[in-house]
Amino acid sequence: MSDTETSTSDVDDEPTVESLAARVHDLEETVHGVGWGGLTGDENAEQRTRIKTTKQVIELAESHNDDGAPLQDVYSITSILGIEFDDAKEEVEKLRRQGEIYEPADEVVRVT
């Protein structure tokens, strides 16, 4: 295999925000048994789901980036999943305060 073939293959394997969001959505359905739209309207249940989903997004984005999960990617993916920017930002802050994530660099987070 030539260097050109290897680099083309590597580029094709790079995840997109949309592919990561689809993967998180699939994981969420597997873990919770329902999609994002299947919530009951219970505010506490919705918040718990947002927190879990946000953490899953961070874990997934982190697995594709050696430096951690760029917050811009986290917010893009959570937005695709139907979580408003302000809500996602609030969930990231809660996860940070609870010690479940940390920020090794500006605008980059990692799961503890």
Backbone as XML, in Angstrom:
<?xml version="1.0"?>
<chain id="A" units="angstrom">
  <residue number="1" name="MET">
    <atom name="N" x="0.843" y="-1.161" z="0.000"/>
    <atom name="CA" x="0.000" y="0.000" z="0.000"/>
    <atom name="C" x="0.899" y="1.238" z="0.000"/>
  </residue>
  <residue number="2" name="SER">
    <atom name="N" x="0.584" y="2.200" z="-0.829"/>
    <atom name="CA" x="1.411" y="3.395" z="-0.929"/>
    <atom name="C" x="1.043" y="4.398" z="0.156"/>
  </residue>
  <residue number="3" name="ASP">
    <atom name="N" x="1.915" y="5.394" z="0.332"/>
    <atom name="CA" x="1.645" y="6.442" z="1.329"/>
    <atom name="C" x="0.367" y="7.197" z="0.997"/>
  </residue>
  <residue number="4" name="THR">
    <atom name="N" x="0.101" y="7.395" z="-0.287"/>
    <atom name="CA" x="-1.104" y="8.099" z="-0.705"/>
    <atom name="C" x="-2.341" y="7.316" z="-0.300"/>
  </residue>
  <residue number="5" name="GLU">
    <atom name="N" x="-2.321" y="6.003" z="-0.493"/>
    <atom name="CA" x="-3.463" y="5.188" z="-0.106"/>
    <atom name="C" x="-3.675" y="5.215" z="1.398"/>
  </residue>
  <residue number="6" name="THR">
    <atom name="N" x="-2.601" y="5.165" z="2.153"/>
    <atom name="CA" x="-2.696" y="5.186" z="3.603"/>
    <atom name="C" x="-3.299" y="6.493" z="4.071"/>
  </residue>
  <residue number="7" name="SER">
    <atom name="N" x="-2.827" y="7.620" z="3.554"/>
    <atom name="CA" x="-3.324" y="8.909" z="4.014"/>
    <atom name="C" x="-4.775" y="9.111" z="3.605"/>
  </residue>
  <residue number="8" name="THR">
    <atom name="N" x="-5.164" y="8.633" z="2.421"/>
    <atom name="CA" x="-6.552" y="8.751" z="2.002"/>
    <atom name="C" x="-7.437" y="7.926" z="2.927"/>
  </residue>
  <residue number="9" name="SER">
    <atom name="N" x="-6.990" y="6.736" z="3.275"/>
    <atom name="CA" x="-7.749" y="5.889" z="4.182"/>
    <atom name="C" x="-7.884" y="6.549" z="5.545"/>
  </residue>
  <residue number="10" name="ASP">
    <atom name="N" x="-6.810" y="7.138" z="6.038"/>
    <atom name="CA" x="-6.849" y="7.807" z="7.331"/>
    <atom name="C" x="-7.838" y="8.961" z="7.319"/>
  </residue>
  <residue number="11" name="VAL">
    <atom name="N" x="-7.880" y="9.725" z="6.220"/>
    <atom name="CA" x="-8.797" y="10.849" z="6.106"/>
    <atom name="C" x="-10.229" y="10.340" z="6.100"/>
  </residue>
  <residue number="12" name="ASP">
    <atom name="N" x="-10.479" y="9.245" z="5.373"/>
    <atom name="CA" x="-11.817" y="8.685" z="5.312"/>
    <atom name="C" x="-12.290" y="8.190" z="6.678"/>
  </residue>
  <residue number="13" name="ASP">
    <atom name="N" x="-11.351" y="7.802" z="7.540"/>
    <atom name="CA" x="-11.701" y="7.289" z="8.853"/>
    <atom name="C" x="-11.921" y="8.388" z="9.891"/>
  </residue>
  <residue number="14" name="GLU">
    <atom name="N" x="-11.609" y="9.629" z="9.552"/>
    <atom name="CA" x="-11.775" y="10.732" z="10.495"/>
    <atom name="C" x="-13.261" y="10.922" z="10.795"/>
  </residue>
  <residue number="15" name="PRO">
    <atom name="N" x="-13.626" y="10.986" z="12.079"/>
    <atom name="CA" x="-15.033" y="11.169" z="12.415"/>
    <atom name="C" x="-15.480" y="12.600" z="12.139"/>
  </residue>
  <residue number="16" name="THR">
    <atom name="N" x="-16.739" y="12.740" z="11.806"/>
    <atom name="CA" x="-17.331" y="14.065" z="11.649"/>
    <atom name="C" x="-18.198" y="14.327" z="12.858"/>
  </residue>
  <residue number="17" name="VAL">
    <atom name="N" x="-18.562" y="15.565" z="13.045"/>
    <atom name="CA" x="-19.453" y="15.917" z="14.140"/>
    <atom name="C" x="-20.758" y="15.133" z="14.002"/>
  </residue>
  <residue number="18" name="GLU">
    <atom name="N" x="-21.252" y="15.028" z="12.766"/>
    <atom name="CA" x="-22.503" y="14.314" z="12.533"/>
    <atom name="C" x="-22.373" y="12.825" z="12.847"/>
  </residue>
  <residue number="19" name="SER">
    <atom name="N" x="-21.233" y="12.213" z="12.466"/>
    <atom name="CA" x="-21.067" y="10.783" z="12.749"/>
    <atom name="C" x="-20.929" y="10.543" z="14.250"/>
  </residue>
  <residue number="20" name="LEU">
    <atom name="N" x="-20.251" y="11.462" z="14.945"/>
    <atom name="CA" x="-20.146" y="11.332" z="16.401"/>
    <atom name="C" x="-21.510" y="11.507" z="17.058"/>
  </residue>
  <residue number="21" name="ALA">
    <atom name="N" x="-22.296" y="12.456" z="16.560"/>
    <atom name="CA" x="-23.629" y="12.670" z="17.118"/>
    <atom name="C" x="-24.508" y="11.447" z="16.893"/>
  </residue>
  <residue number="22" name="ALA">
    <atom name="N" x="-24.416" y="10.851" z="15.726"/>
    <atom name="CA" x="-25.192" y="9.643" z="15.439"/>
    <atom name="C" x="-24.781" y="8.515" z="16.378"/>
  </residue>
  <residue number="23" name="ARG">
    <atom name="N" x="-23.488" y="8.386" z="16.634"/>
    <atom name="CA" x="-22.982" y="7.341" z="17.531"/>
    <atom name="C" x="-23.491" y="7.564" z="18.957"/>
  </residue>
  <residue number="24" name="VAL">
    <atom name="N" x="-23.463" y="8.810" z="19.427"/>
    <atom name="CA" x="-23.959" y="9.114" z="20.768"/>
    <atom name="C" x="-25.461" y="8.822" z="20.840"/>
  </residue>
  <residue number="25" name="HIS">
    <atom name="N" x="-26.202" y="9.194" z="19.804"/>
    <atom name="CA" x="-27.639" y="8.933" z="19.781"/>
    <atom name="C" x="-27.898" y="7.425" z="19.885"/>
  </residue>
  <residue number="26" name="ASP">
    <atom name="N" x="-27.137" y="6.623" z="19.130"/>
    <atom name="CA" x="-27.276" y="5.165" z="19.195"/>
    <atom name="C" x="-26.963" y="4.645" z="20.595"/>
  </residue>
  <residue number="27" name="LEU">
    <atom name="N" x="-25.895" y="5.173" z="21.199"/>
    <atom name="CA" x="-25.538" y="4.767" z="22.562"/>
    <atom name="C" x="-26.641" y="5.133" z="23.547"/>
  </residue>
  <residue number="28" name="GLU">
    <atom name="N" x="-27.189" y="6.325" z="23.366"/>
    <atom name="CA" x="-28.250" y="6.781" z="24.259"/>
    <atom name="C" x="-29.464" y="5.864" z="24.167"/>
  </residue>
  <residue number="29" name="GLU">
    <atom name="N" x="-29.840" y="5.485" z="22.952"/>
    <atom name="CA" x="-30.973" y="4.581" z="22.789"/>
    <atom name="C" x="-30.699" y="3.230" z="23.434"/>
  </residue>
  <residue number="30" name="THR">
    <atom name="N" x="-29.478" y="2.756" z="23.311"/>
    <atom name="CA" x="-29.113" y="1.472" z="23.907"/>
    <atom name="C" x="-29.151" y="1.551" z="25.428"/>
  </residue>
  <residue number="31" name="VAL">
    <atom name="N" x="-28.570" y="2.596" z="25.984"/>
    <atom name="CA" x="-28.484" y="2.733" z="27.435"/>
    <atom name="C" x="-29.843" y="3.055" z="28.056"/>
  </residue>
  <residue number="32" name="HIS">
    <atom name="N" x="-30.565" y="3.970" z="27.454"/>
    <atom name="CA" x="-31.802" y="4.457" z="28.056"/>
    <atom name="C" x="-33.052" y="3.774" z="27.521"/>
  </residue>
  <residue number="33" name="GLY">
    <atom name="N" x="-32.927" y="3.085" z="26.402"/>
    <atom name="CA" x="-34.083" y="2.413" z="25.836"/>
    <atom name="C" x="-35.020" y="3.326" z="25.085"/>
  </residue>
  <residue number="34" name="VAL">
    <atom name="N" x="-34.693" y="4.606" z="25.023"/>
    <atom name="CA" x="-35.512" y="5.553" z="24.272"/>
    <atom name="C" x="-34.597" y="6.556" z="23.609"/>
  </residue>
  <residue number="35" name="GLY">
    <atom name="N" x="-35.096" y="7.169" z="22.563"/>
    <atom name="CA" x="-34.348" y="8.249" z="21.921"/>
    <atom name="C" x="-34.562" y="9.540" z="22.687"/>
  </residue>
  <residue number="36" name="TRP">
    <atom name="N" x="-33.888" y="10.581" z="22.259"/>
    <atom name="CA" x="-33.990" y="11.872" z="22.934"/>
    <atom name="C" x="-35.430" y="12.352" z="22.983"/>
  </residue>
  <residue number="37" name="GLY">
    <atom name="N" x="-36.200" y="12.126" z="21.929"/>
    <atom name="CA" x="-37.575" y="12.593" z="21.879"/>
    <atom name="C" x="-38.518" y="11.801" z="22.758"/>
  </residue>
  <residue number="38" name="GLY">
    <atom name="N" x="-38.067" y="10.719" z="23.384"/>
    <atom name="CA" x="-38.940" y="9.875" z="24.168"/>
    <atom name="C" x="-39.067" y="10.279" z="25.624"/>
  </residue>
  <residue number="39" name="LEU">
    <atom name="N" x="-38.625" y="11.457" z="25.977"/>
    <atom name="CA" x="-38.693" y="11.887" z="27.367"/>
    <atom name="C" x="-40.131" y="12.159" z="27.778"/>
  </residue>
  <residue number="40" name="THR">
    <atom name="N" x="-40.401" y="12.035" z="29.053"/>
    <atom name="CA" x="-41.762" y="12.135" z="29.567"/>
    <atom name="C" x="-42.187" y="13.550" z="29.876"/>
  </residue>
  <residue number="41" name="GLY">
    <atom name="N" x="-41.281" y="14.501" z="29.847"/>
    <atom name="CA" x="-41.612" y="15.862" z="30.250"/>
    <atom name="C" x="-41.214" y="16.136" z="31.686"/>
  </residue>
  <residue number="42" name="ASP">
    <atom name="N" x="-40.771" y="15.114" z="32.408"/>
    <atom name="CA" x="-40.287" y="15.266" z="33.777"/>
    <atom name="C" x="-38.979" y="16.041" z="33.716"/>
  </residue>
  <residue number="43" name="GLU">
    <atom name="N" x="-38.962" y="17.238" z="34.302"/>
    <atom name="CA" x="-37.789" y="18.110" z="34.215"/>
    <atom name="C" x="-36.533" y="17.470" z="34.800"/>
  </residue>
  <residue number="44" name="ASN">
    <atom name="N" x="-36.672" y="16.767" z="35.929"/>
    <atom name="CA" x="-35.516" y="16.104" z="36.533"/>
    <atom name="C" x="-34.980" y="14.999" z="35.633"/>
  </residue>
  <residue number="45" name="ALA">
    <atom name="N" x="-35.878" y="14.232" z="35.029"/>
    <atom name="CA" x="-35.455" y="13.161" z="34.124"/>
    <atom name="C" x="-34.765" y="13.757" z="32.902"/>
  </residue>
  <residue number="46" name="GLU">
    <atom name="N" x="-35.298" y="14.849" z="32.393"/>
    <atom name="CA" x="-34.686" y="15.504" z="31.233"/>
    <atom name="C" x="-33.294" y="16.010" z="31.577"/>
  </residue>
  <residue number="47" name="GLN">
    <atom name="N" x="-33.145" y="16.592" z="32.761"/>
    <atom name="CA" x="-31.835" y="17.104" z="33.166"/>
    <atom name="C" x="-30.834" y="15.958" z="33.324"/>
  </residue>
  <residue number="48" name="ARG">
    <atom name="N" x="-31.265" y="14.856" z="33.941"/>
    <atom name="CA" x="-30.376" y="13.696" z="34.088"/>
    <atom name="C" x="-29.965" y="13.162" z="32.724"/>
  </residue>
  <residue number="49" name="THR">
    <atom name="N" x="-30.898" y="13.143" z="31.796"/>
    <atom name="CA" x="-30.590" y="12.669" z="30.442"/>
    <atom name="C" x="-29.615" y="13.618" z="29.756"/>
  </residue>
  <residue number="50" name="ARG">
    <atom name="N" x="-29.814" y="14.934" z="29.922"/>
    <atom name="CA" x="-28.882" y="15.913" z="29.335"/>
    <atom name="C" x="-27.484" y="15.734" z="29.897"/>
  </residue>
  <residue number="51" name="ILE">
    <atom name="N" x="-27.389" y="15.528" z="31.220"/>
    <atom name="CA" x="-26.077" y="15.344" z="31.847"/>
    <atom name="C" x="-25.411" y="14.084" z="31.302"/>
  </residue>
  <residue number="52" name="LYS">
    <atom name="N" x="-26.142" y="12.963" z="31.270"/>
    <atom name="CA" x="-25.585" y="11.707" z="30.767"/>
    <atom name="C" x="-25.181" y="11.827" z="29.306"/>
  </residue>
  <residue number="53" name="THR">
    <atom name="N" x="-26.042" y="12.449" z="28.514"/>
    <atom name="CA" x="-25.745" y="12.611" z="27.095"/>
    <atom name="C" x="-24.521" y="13.488" z="26.890"/>
  </residue>
  <residue number="54" name="THR">
    <atom name="N" x="-24.439" y="14.585" z="27.635"/>
    <atom name="CA" x="-23.290" y="15.487" z="27.521"/>
    <atom name="C" x="-22.004" y="14.759" z="27.894"/>
  </residue>
  <residue number="55" name="LYS">
    <atom name="N" x="-22.038" y="13.959" z="28.942"/>
    <atom name="CA" x="-20.850" y="13.203" z="29.344"/>
    <atom name="C" x="-20.483" y="12.174" z="28.270"/>
  </residue>
  <residue number="56" name="GLN">
    <atom name="N" x="-21.475" y="11.507" z="27.684"/>
    <atom name="CA" x="-21.214" y="10.549" z="26.610"/>
    <atom name="C" x="-20.579" y="11.245" z="25.400"/>
  </residue>
  <residue number="57" name="VAL">
    <atom name="N" x="-21.060" y="12.434" z="25.092"/>
    <atom name="CA" x="-20.499" y="13.201" z="23.974"/>
    <atom name="C" x="-19.041" y="13.532" z="24.262"/>
  </residue>
  <residue number="58" name="ILE">
    <atom name="N" x="-18.755" y="13.959" z="25.493"/>
    <atom name="CA" x="-17.370" y="14.283" z="25.867"/>
    <atom name="C" x="-16.495" y="13.050" z="25.737"/>
  </residue>
  <residue number="59" name="GLU">
    <atom name="N" x="-16.960" y="11.912" z="26.252"/>
    <atom name="CA" x="-16.184" y="10.671" z="26.168"/>
    <atom name="C" x="-15.919" y="10.288" z="24.717"/>
  </residue>
  <residue number="60" name="LEU">
    <atom name="N" x="-16.933" y="10.403" z="23.887"/>
    <atom name="CA" x="-16.782" y="10.034" z="22.479"/>
    <atom name="C" x="-15.835" y="10.992" z="21.757"/>
  </residue>
  <residue number="61" name="ALA">
    <atom name="N" x="-16.010" y="12.294" z="21.962"/>
    <atom name="CA" x="-15.137" y="13.270" z="21.310"/>
    <atom name="C" x="-13.704" y="13.127" z="21.805"/>
  </residue>
  <residue number="62" name="GLU">
    <atom name="N" x="-13.555" y="12.827" z="23.094"/>
    <atom name="CA" x="-12.228" y="12.634" z="23.681"/>
    <atom name="C" x="-11.538" y="11.410" z="23.085"/>
  </residue>
  <residue number="63" name="SER">
    <atom name="N" x="-12.303" y="10.382" z="22.764"/>
    <atom name="CA" x="-11.712" y="9.156" z="22.212"/>
    <atom name="C" x="-11.142" y="9.372" z="20.813"/>
  </residue>
  <residue number="64" name="HIS">
    <atom name="N" x="-11.532" y="10.476" z="20.175"/>
    <atom name="CA" x="-11.043" y="10.778" z="18.837"/>
    <atom name="C" x="-10.042" y="11.919" z="18.816"/>
  </residue>
  <residue number="65" name="ASN">
    <atom name="N" x="-9.616" y="12.363" z="20.005"/>
    <atom name="CA" x="-8.676" y="13.481" z="20.079"/>
    <atom name="C" x="-7.768" y="13.257" z="21.285"/>
  </residue>
  <residue number="66" name="ASP">
    <atom name="N" x="-6.493" y="13.079" z="21.047"/>
    <atom name="CA" x="-5.537" y="12.793" z="22.120"/>
    <atom name="C" x="-5.472" y="13.887" z="23.179"/>
  </residue>
  <residue number="67" name="ASP">
    <atom name="N" x="-5.801" y="15.119" z="22.805"/>
    <atom name="CA" x="-5.708" y="16.236" z="23.740"/>
    <atom name="C" x="-6.950" y="16.403" z="24.601"/>
  </residue>
  <residue number="68" name="GLY">
    <atom name="N" x="-8.018" y="15.684" z="24.296"/>
    <atom name="CA" x="-9.282" y="15.819" z="25.014"/>
    <atom name="C" x="-10.388" y="16.221" z="24.056"/>
  </residue>
  <residue number="69" name="ALA">
    <atom name="N" x="-11.537" y="16.510" z="24.603"/>
    <atom name="CA" x="-12.705" y="16.866" z="23.797"/>
    <atom name="C" x="-12.812" y="18.382" z="23.667"/>
  </residue>
  <residue number="70" name="PRO">
    <atom name="N" x="-12.642" y="18.904" z="22.454"/>
    <atom name="CA" x="-12.823" y="20.350" z="22.272"/>
    <atom name="C" x="-14.270" y="20.740" z="22.596"/>
  </residue>
  <residue number="71" name="LEU">
    <atom name="N" x="-14.450" y="21.744" z="23.424"/>
    <atom name="CA" x="-15.802" y="22.144" z="23.804"/>
    <atom name="C" x="-16.645" y="22.535" z="22.598"/>
  </residue>
  <residue number="72" name="GLN">
    <atom name="N" x="-16.035" y="23.104" z="21.582"/>
    <atom name="CA" x="-16.783" y="23.459" z="20.375"/>
    <atom name="C" x="-17.424" y="22.211" z="19.762"/>
  </residue>
  <residue number="73" name="ASP">
    <atom name="N" x="-16.682" y="21.096" z="19.733"/>
    <atom name="CA" x="-17.230" y="19.843" z="19.216"/>
    <atom name="C" x="-18.340" y="19.317" z="20.124"/>
  </residue>
  <residue number="74" name="VAL">
    <atom name="N" x="-18.124" y="19.401" z="21.429"/>
    <atom name="CA" x="-19.129" y="18.940" z="22.388"/>
    <atom name="C" x="-20.432" y="19.700" z="22.173"/>
  </residue>
  <residue number="75" name="TYR">
    <atom name="N" x="-20.353" y="21.023" z="22.058"/>
    <atom name="CA" x="-21.553" y="21.838" z="21.880"/>
    <atom name="C" x="-22.203" y="21.590" z="20.524"/>
  </residue>
  <residue number="76" name="SER">
    <atom name="N" x="-21.400" y="21.346" z="19.495"/>
    <atom name="CA" x="-21.960" y="21.051" z="18.169"/>
    <atom name="C" x="-22.738" y="19.737" z="18.184"/>
  </residue>
  <residue number="77" name="ILE">
    <atom name="N" x="-22.153" y="18.724" z="18.802"/>
    <atom name="CA" x="-22.806" y="17.411" z="18.843"/>
    <atom name="C" x="-24.056" y="17.452" z="19.710"/>
  </residue>
  <residue number="78" name="THR">
    <atom name="N" x="-23.963" y="18.082" z="20.879"/>
    <atom name="CA" x="-25.149" y="18.147" z="21.741"/>
    <atom name="C" x="-26.265" y="18.930" z="21.061"/>
  </residue>
  <residue number="79" name="SER">
    <atom name="N" x="-25.914" y="19.938" z="20.281"/>
    <atom name="CA" x="-26.915" y="20.698" z="19.536"/>
    <atom name="C" x="-27.622" y="19.806" z="18.515"/>
  </residue>
  <residue number="80" name="ILE">
    <atom name="N" x="-26.858" y="18.991" z="17.816"/>
    <atom name="CA" x="-27.440" y="18.056" z="16.850"/>
    <atom name="C" x="-28.392" y="17.091" z="17.554"/>
  </residue>
  <residue number="81" name="LEU">
    <atom name="N" x="-28.052" y="16.748" z="18.799"/>
    <atom name="CA" x="-28.887" y="15.833" z="19.577"/>
    <atom name="C" x="-30.092" y="16.519" z="20.218"/>
  </residue>
  <residue number="82" name="GLY">
    <atom name="N" x="-30.217" y="17.828" z="20.004"/>
    <atom name="CA" x="-31.387" y="18.548" z="20.499"/>
    <atom name="C" x="-31.203" y="19.240" z="21.836"/>
  </residue>
  <residue number="83" name="ILE">
    <atom name="N" x="-29.971" y="19.345" z="22.303"/>
    <atom name="CA" x="-29.705" y="20.038" z="23.563"/>
    <atom name="C" x="-29.289" y="21.467" z="23.227"/>
  </residue>
  <residue number="84" name="GLU">
    <atom name="N" x="-30.014" y="22.423" z="23.770"/>
    <atom name="CA" x="-29.714" y="23.833" z="23.532"/>
    <atom name="C" x="-28.311" y="24.163" z="24.037"/>
  </residue>
  <residue number="85" name="PHE">
    <atom name="N" x="-27.646" y="25.121" z="23.377"/>
    <atom name="CA" x="-26.288" y="25.515" z="23.737"/>
    <atom name="C" x="-26.173" y="25.872" z="25.217"/>
  </residue>
  <residue number="86" name="ASP">
    <atom name="N" x="-27.091" y="26.714" z="25.716"/>
    <atom name="CA" x="-27.022" y="27.141" z="27.114"/>
    <atom name="C" x="-27.175" y="25.953" z="28.066"/>
  </residue>
  <residue number="87" name="ASP">
    <atom name="N" x="-28.048" y="25.005" z="27.705"/>
    <atom name="CA" x="-28.219" y="23.814" z="28.542"/>
    <atom name="C" x="-26.958" y="22.956" z="28.522"/>
  </residue>
  <residue number="88" name="ALA">
    <atom name="N" x="-26.361" y="22.778" z="27.352"/>
    <atom name="CA" x="-25.132" y="21.976" z="27.246"/>
    <atom name="C" x="-24.008" y="22.632" z="28.046"/>
  </residue>
  <residue number="89" name="LYS">
    <atom name="N" x="-23.901" y="23.948" z="27.948"/>
    <atom name="CA" x="-22.871" y="24.672" z="28.694"/>
    <atom name="C" x="-23.089" y="24.502" z="30.196"/>
  </residue>
  <residue number="90" name="GLU">
    <atom name="N" x="-24.336" y="24.557" z="30.621"/>
    <atom name="CA" x="-24.667" y="24.358" z="32.041"/>
    <atom name="C" x="-24.304" y="22.939" z="32.483"/>
  </residue>
  <residue number="91" name="GLU">
    <atom name="N" x="-24.577" y="21.947" z="31.640"/>
    <atom name="CA" x="-24.257" y="20.560" z="32.004"/>
    <atom name="C" x="-22.749" y="20.349" z="32.089"/>
  </residue>
  <residue number="92" name="VAL">
    <atom name="N" x="-21.994" y="20.973" z="31.193"/>
    <atom name="CA" x="-20.531" y="20.882" z="31.248"/>
    <atom name="C" x="-20.037" y="21.472" z="32.566"/>
  </residue>
  <residue number="93" name="GLU">
    <atom name="N" x="-20.584" y="22.610" z="32.960"/>
    <atom name="CA" x="-20.181" y="23.233" z="34.225"/>
    <atom name="C" x="-20.530" y="22.342" z="35.415"/>
  </residue>
  <residue number="94" name="LYS">
    <atom name="N" x="-21.710" y="21.710" z="35.384"/>
    <atom name="CA" x="-22.094" y="20.801" z="36.473"/>
    <atom name="C" x="-21.135" y="19.625" z="36.546"/>
  </residue>
  <residue number="95" name="LEU">
    <atom name="N" x="-20.815" y="19.046" z="35.400"/>
    <atom name="CA" x="-19.882" y="17.918" z="35.373"/>
    <atom name="C" x="-18.521" y="18.338" z="35.923"/>
  </residue>
  <residue number="96" name="ARG">
    <atom name="N" x="-18.090" y="19.554" z="35.603"/>
    <atom name="CA" x="-16.808" y="20.064" z="36.095"/>
    <atom name="C" x="-16.861" y="20.243" z="37.618"/>
  </residue>
  <residue number="97" name="ARG">
    <atom name="N" x="-17.931" y="20.841" z="38.122"/>
    <atom name="CA" x="-18.076" y="21.052" z="39.573"/>
    <atom name="C" x="-18.158" y="19.732" z="40.331"/>
  </residue>
  <residue number="98" name="GLN">
    <atom name="N" x="-18.763" y="18.727" z="39.722"/>
    <atom name="CA" x="-18.897" y="17.416" z="40.358"/>
    <atom name="C" x="-17.613" y="16.594" z="40.253"/>
  </residue>
  <residue number="99" name="GLY">
    <atom name="N" x="-16.620" y="17.132" z="39.543"/>
    <atom name="CA" x="-15.347" y="16.439" z="39.406"/>
    <atom name="C" x="-15.362" y="15.302" z="38.392"/>
  </residue>
  <residue number="100" name="GLU">
    <atom name="N" x="-16.387" y="15.252" z="37.541"/>
    <atom name="CA" x="-16.478" y="14.191" z="36.544"/>
    <atom name="C" x="-15.687" y="14.508" z="35.277"/>
  </residue>
  <residue number="101" name="ILE">
    <atom name="N" x="-15.401" y="15.788" z="35.064"/>
    <atom name="CA" x="-14.561" y="16.216" z="33.943"/>
    <atom name="C" x="-13.610" y="17.297" z="34.445"/>
  </residue>
  <residue number="102" name="TYR">
    <atom name="N" x="-12.556" y="17.530" z="33.678"/>
    <atom name="CA" x="-11.639" y="18.631" z="33.983"/>
    <atom name="C" x="-11.190" y="19.246" z="32.674"/>
  </residue>
  <residue number="103" name="GLU">
    <atom name="N" x="-10.567" y="20.420" z="32.761"/>
    <atom name="CA" x="-10.153" y="21.177" z="31.582"/>
    <atom name="C" x="-8.628" y="21.255" z="31.543"/>
  </residue>
  <residue number="104" name="PRO">
    <atom name="N" x="-7.973" y="20.328" z="30.788"/>
    <atom name="CA" x="-6.514" y="20.317" z="30.737"/>
    <atom name="C" x="-5.939" y="21.483" z="29.925"/>
  </residue>
  <residue number="105" name="ALA">
    <atom name="N" x="-6.750" y="22.072" z="29.081"/>
    <atom name="CA" x="-6.349" y="23.216" z="28.258"/>
    <atom name="C" x="-7.599" y="24.061" z="28.015"/>
  </residue>
  <residue number="106" name="ASP">
    <atom name="N" x="-7.412" y="25.302" z="27.591"/>
    <atom name="CA" x="-8.542" y="26.164" z="27.307"/>
    <atom name="C" x="-9.458" y="25.514" z="26.276"/>
  </residue>
  <residue number="107" name="GLU">
    <atom name="N" x="-10.748" y="25.484" z="26.605"/>
    <atom name="CA" x="-11.776" y="24.985" z="25.701"/>
    <atom name="C" x="-11.651" y="23.523" z="25.339"/>
  </residue>
  <residue number="108" name="VAL">
    <atom name="N" x="-10.976" y="22.744" z="26.198"/>
    <atom name="CA" x="-10.822" y="21.297" z="26.001"/>
    <atom name="C" x="-11.120" y="20.630" z="27.337"/>
  </residue>
  <residue number="109" name="VAL">
    <atom name="N" x="-11.937" y="19.567" z="27.302"/>
    <atom name="CA" x="-12.259" y="18.857" z="28.537"/>
    <atom name="C" x="-11.952" y="17.369" z="28.398"/>
  </residue>
  <residue number="110" name="ARG">
    <atom name="N" x="-11.754" y="16.747" z="29.544"/>
    <atom name="CA" x="-11.516" y="15.296" z="29.616"/>
    <atom name="C" x="-12.339" y="14.732" z="30.766"/>
  </residue>
  <residue number="111" name="VAL">
    <atom name="N" x="-12.750" y="13.487" z="30.622"/>
    <atom name="CA" x="-13.460" y="12.787" z="31.682"/>
    <atom name="C" x="-12.431" y="12.290" z="32.685"/>
  </residue>
  <residue number="112" name="THR">
    <atom name="N" x="-12.757" y="12.408" z="33.975"/>
    <atom name="CA" x="-11.823" y="11.950" z="35.014"/>
    <atom name="C" x="-11.860" y="10.449" z="35.158"/>
  </residue>
</chain>
